[in-house]
mmCIF file with all atom_site columns, C-alpha atoms in Angstrom:
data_model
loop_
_atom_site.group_PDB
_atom_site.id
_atom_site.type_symbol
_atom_site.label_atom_id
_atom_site.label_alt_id
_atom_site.label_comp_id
_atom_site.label_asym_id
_atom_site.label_entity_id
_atom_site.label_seq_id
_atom_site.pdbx_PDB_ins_code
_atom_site.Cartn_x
_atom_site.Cartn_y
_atom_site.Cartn_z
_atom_site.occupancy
_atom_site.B_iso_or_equiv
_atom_site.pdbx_formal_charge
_atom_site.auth_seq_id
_atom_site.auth_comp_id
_atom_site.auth_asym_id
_atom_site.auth_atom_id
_atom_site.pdbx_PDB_model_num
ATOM 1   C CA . UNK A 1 1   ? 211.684 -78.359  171.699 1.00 0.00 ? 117 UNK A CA 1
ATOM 2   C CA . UNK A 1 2   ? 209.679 -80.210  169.092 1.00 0.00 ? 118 UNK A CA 1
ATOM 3   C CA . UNK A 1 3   ? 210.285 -83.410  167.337 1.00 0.00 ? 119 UNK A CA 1
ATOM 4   C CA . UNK A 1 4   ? 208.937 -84.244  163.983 1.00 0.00 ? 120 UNK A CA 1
ATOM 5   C CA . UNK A 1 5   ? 209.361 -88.045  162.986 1.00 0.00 ? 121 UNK A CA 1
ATOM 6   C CA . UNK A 1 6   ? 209.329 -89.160  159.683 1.00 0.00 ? 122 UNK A CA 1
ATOM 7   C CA . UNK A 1 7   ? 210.369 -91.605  157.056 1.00 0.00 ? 123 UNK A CA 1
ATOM 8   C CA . UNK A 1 8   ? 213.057 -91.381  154.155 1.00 0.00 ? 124 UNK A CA 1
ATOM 9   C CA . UNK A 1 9   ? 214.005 -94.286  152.386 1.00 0.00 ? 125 UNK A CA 1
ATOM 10  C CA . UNK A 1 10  ? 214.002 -97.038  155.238 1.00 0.00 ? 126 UNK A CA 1
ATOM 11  C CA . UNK A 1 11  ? 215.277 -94.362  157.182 1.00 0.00 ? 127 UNK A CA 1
ATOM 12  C CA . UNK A 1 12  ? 213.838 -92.680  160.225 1.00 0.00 ? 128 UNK A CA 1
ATOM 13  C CA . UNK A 1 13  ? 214.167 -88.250  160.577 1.00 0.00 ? 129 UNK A CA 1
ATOM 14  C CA . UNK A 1 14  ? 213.560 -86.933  163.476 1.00 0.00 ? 130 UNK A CA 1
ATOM 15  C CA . UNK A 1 15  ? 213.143 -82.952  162.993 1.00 0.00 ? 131 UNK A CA 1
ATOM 16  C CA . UNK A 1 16  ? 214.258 -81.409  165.795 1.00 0.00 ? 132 UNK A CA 1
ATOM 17  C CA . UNK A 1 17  ? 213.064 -77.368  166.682 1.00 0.00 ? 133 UNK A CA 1
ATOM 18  C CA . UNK A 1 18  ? 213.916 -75.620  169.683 1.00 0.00 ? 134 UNK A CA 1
ATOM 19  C CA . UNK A 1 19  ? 216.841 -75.888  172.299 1.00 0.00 ? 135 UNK A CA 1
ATOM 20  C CA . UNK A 1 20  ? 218.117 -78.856  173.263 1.00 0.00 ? 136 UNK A CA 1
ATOM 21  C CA . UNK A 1 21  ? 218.542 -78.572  176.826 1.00 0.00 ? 137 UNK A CA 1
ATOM 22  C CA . UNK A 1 22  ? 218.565 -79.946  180.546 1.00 0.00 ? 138 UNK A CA 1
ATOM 23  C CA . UNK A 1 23  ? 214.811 -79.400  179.857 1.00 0.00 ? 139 UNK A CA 1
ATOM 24  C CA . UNK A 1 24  ? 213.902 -81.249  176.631 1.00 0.00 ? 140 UNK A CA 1
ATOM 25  C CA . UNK A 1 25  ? 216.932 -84.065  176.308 1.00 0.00 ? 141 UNK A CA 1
ATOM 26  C CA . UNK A 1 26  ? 215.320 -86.071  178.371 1.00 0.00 ? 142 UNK A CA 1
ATOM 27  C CA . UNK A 1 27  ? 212.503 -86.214  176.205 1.00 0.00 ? 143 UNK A CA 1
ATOM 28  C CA . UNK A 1 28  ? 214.544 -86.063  173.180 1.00 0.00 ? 144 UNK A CA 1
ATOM 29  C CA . UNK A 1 29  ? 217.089 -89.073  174.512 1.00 0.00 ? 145 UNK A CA 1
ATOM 30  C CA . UNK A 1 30  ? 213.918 -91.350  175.337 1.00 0.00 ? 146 UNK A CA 1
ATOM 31  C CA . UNK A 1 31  ? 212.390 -90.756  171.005 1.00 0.00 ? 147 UNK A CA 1
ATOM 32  C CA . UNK A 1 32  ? 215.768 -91.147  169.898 1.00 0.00 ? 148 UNK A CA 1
ATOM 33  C CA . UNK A 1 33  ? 216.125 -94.319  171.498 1.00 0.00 ? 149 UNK A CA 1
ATOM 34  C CA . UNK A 1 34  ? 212.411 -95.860  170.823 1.00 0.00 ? 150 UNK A CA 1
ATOM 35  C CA . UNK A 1 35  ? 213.422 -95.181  167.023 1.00 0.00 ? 151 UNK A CA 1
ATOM 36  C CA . UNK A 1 36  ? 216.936 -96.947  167.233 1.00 0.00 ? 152 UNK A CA 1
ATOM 37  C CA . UNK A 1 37  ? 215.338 -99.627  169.112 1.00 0.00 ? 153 UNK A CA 1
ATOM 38  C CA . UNK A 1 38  ? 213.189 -100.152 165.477 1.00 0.00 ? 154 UNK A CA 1
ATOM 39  C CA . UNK A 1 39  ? 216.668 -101.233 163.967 1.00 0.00 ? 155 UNK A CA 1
ATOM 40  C CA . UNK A 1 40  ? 216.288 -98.710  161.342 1.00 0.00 ? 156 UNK A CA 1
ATOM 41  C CA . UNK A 1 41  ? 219.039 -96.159  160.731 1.00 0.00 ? 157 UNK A CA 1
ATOM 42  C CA . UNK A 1 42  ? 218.692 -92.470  162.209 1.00 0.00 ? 158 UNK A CA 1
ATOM 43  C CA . UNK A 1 43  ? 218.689 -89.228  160.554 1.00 0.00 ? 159 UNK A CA 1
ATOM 44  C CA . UNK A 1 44  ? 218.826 -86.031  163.068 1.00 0.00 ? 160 UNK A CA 1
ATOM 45  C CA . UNK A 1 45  ? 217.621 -83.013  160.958 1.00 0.00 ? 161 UNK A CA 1
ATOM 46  C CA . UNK A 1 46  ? 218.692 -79.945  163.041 1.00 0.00 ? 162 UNK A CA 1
ATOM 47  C CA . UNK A 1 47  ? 217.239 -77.228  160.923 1.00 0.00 ? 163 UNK A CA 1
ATOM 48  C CA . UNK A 1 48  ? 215.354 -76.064  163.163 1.00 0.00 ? 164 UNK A CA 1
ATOM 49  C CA . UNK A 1 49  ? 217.774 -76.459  166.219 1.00 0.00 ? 165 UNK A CA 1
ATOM 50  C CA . UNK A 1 50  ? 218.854 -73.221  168.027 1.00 0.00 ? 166 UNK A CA 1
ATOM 51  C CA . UNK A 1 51  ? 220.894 -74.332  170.849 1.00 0.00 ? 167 UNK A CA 1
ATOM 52  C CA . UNK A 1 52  ? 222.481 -77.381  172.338 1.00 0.00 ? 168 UNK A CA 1
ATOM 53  C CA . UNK A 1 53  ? 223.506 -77.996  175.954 1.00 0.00 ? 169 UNK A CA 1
ATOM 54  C CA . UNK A 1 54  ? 226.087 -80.388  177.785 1.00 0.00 ? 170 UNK A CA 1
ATOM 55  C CA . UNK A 1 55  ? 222.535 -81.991  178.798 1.00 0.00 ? 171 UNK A CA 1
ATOM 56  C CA . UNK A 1 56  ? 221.832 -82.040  174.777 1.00 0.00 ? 172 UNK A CA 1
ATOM 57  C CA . UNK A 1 57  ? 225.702 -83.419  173.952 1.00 0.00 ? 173 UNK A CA 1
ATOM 58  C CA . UNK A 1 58  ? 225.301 -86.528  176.764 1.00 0.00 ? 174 UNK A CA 1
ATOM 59  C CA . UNK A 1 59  ? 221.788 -87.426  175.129 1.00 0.00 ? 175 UNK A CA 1
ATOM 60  C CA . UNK A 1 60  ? 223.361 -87.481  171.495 1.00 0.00 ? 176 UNK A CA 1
ATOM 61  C CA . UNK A 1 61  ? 226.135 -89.481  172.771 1.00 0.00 ? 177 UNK A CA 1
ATOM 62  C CA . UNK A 1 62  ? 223.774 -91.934  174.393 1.00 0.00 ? 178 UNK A CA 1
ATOM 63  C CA . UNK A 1 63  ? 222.113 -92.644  170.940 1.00 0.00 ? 179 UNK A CA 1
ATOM 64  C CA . UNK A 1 64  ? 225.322 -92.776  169.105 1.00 0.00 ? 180 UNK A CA 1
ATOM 65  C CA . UNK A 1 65  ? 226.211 -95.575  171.329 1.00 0.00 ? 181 UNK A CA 1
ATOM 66  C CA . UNK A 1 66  ? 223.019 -97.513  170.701 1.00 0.00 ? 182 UNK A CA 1
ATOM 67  C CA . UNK A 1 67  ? 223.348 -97.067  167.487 1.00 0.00 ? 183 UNK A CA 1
ATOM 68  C CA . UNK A 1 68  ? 226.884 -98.365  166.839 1.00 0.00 ? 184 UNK A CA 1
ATOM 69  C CA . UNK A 1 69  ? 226.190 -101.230 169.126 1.00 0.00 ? 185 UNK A CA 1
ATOM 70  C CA . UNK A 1 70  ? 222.675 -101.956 167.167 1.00 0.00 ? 186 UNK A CA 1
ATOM 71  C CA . UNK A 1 71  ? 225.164 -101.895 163.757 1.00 0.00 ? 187 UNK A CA 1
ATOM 72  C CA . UNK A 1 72  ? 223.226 -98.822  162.753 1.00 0.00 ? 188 UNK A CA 1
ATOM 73  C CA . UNK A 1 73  ? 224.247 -95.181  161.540 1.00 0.00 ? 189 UNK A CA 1
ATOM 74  C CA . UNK A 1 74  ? 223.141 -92.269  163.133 1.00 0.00 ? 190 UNK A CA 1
ATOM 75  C CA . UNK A 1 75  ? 223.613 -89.132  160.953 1.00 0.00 ? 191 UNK A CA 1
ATOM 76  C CA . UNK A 1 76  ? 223.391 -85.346  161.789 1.00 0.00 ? 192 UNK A CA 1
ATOM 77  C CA . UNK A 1 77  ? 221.887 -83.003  158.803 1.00 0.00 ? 193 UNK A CA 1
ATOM 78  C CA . UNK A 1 78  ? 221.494 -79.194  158.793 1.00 0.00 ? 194 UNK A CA 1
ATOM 79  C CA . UNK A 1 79  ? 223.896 -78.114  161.336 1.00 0.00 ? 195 UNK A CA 1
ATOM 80  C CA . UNK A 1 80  ? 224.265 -74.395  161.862 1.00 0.00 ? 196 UNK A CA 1
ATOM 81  C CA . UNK A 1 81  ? 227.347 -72.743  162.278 1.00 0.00 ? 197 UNK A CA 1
ATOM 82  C CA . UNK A 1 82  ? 226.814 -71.977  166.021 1.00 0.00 ? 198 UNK A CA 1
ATOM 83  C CA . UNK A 1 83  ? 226.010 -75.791  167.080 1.00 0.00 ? 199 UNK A CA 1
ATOM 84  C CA . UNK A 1 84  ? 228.896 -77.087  164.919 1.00 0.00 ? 200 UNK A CA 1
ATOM 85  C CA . UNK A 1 85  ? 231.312 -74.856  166.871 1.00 0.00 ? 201 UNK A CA 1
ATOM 86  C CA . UNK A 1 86  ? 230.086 -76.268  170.117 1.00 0.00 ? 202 UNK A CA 1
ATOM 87  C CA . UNK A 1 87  ? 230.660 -80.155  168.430 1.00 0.00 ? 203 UNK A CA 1
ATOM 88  C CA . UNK A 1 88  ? 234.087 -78.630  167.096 1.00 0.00 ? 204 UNK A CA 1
ATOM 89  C CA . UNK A 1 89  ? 234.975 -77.825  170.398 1.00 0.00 ? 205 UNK A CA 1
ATOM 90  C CA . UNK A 1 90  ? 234.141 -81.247  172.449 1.00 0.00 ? 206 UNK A CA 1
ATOM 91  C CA . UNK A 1 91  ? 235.470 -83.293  169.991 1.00 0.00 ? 207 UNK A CA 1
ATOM 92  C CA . UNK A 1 92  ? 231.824 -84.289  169.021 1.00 0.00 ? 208 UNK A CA 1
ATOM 93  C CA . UNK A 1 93  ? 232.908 -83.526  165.514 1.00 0.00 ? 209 UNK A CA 1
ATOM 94  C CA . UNK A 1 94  ? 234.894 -86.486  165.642 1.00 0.00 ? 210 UNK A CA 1
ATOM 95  C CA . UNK A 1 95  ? 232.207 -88.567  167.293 1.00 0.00 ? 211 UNK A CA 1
ATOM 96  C CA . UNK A 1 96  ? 229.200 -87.757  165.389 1.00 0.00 ? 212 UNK A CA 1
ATOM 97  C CA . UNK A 1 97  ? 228.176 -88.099  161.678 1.00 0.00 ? 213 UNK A CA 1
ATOM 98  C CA . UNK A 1 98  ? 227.572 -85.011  160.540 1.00 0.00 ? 214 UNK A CA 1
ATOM 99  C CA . UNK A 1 99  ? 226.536 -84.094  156.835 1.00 0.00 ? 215 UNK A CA 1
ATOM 100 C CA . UNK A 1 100 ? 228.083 -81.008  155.607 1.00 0.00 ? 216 UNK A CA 1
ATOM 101 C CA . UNK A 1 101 ? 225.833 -78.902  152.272 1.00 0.00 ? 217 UNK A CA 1
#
């Protein structure tokens, strides 16, 4: 997986390609929560995501968590079909902010 950071109106993006799996969330969880810990608000561009695992889903919920209790927003863009069925299916539809087109 690769992450691409950048900046969008006081906002941080973090461009995310790949899988995100047992593998990479590890990696993924520890970026996500070095740019919460900025106090800035969080945008997850998943364009370029192909898969998430339960691995994936616990690292997400770990950020959404530090983000609600920093007063932040965290919010999901670009979310194909195949990934929102998975956060359909846990509930993480209801959890997450996700940005529909």
């Amino acid at each position: 997986m690769n992450i691409k950071k950048a900046s969008e109106n006081e906002q941080i993006v973090l461009g995310l390609s790949g899988r995100l799996d047992t593998t990479t969330a590890p990696e993924f969880q520890e970026s996500l929560l070095k740019e919460i810990k900025t106090g800035k608000n969080i945008i997850l561009d998943f364009s370029g995501l192909a898969y998430v695992s339960s691995a994936g889903l616990r690292s997400l919920l770990t950020g959404q968590k530090a983000v609600t209790a920093g007063g932040q927003t965290m919010t999901l863009r670009h979310v194909s079909e195949e990934i929102m069925e998975v956060f359909d299916m846990t509930g993480f539809s209801d959890i997450l902010t996700i940005e529909t087109a």
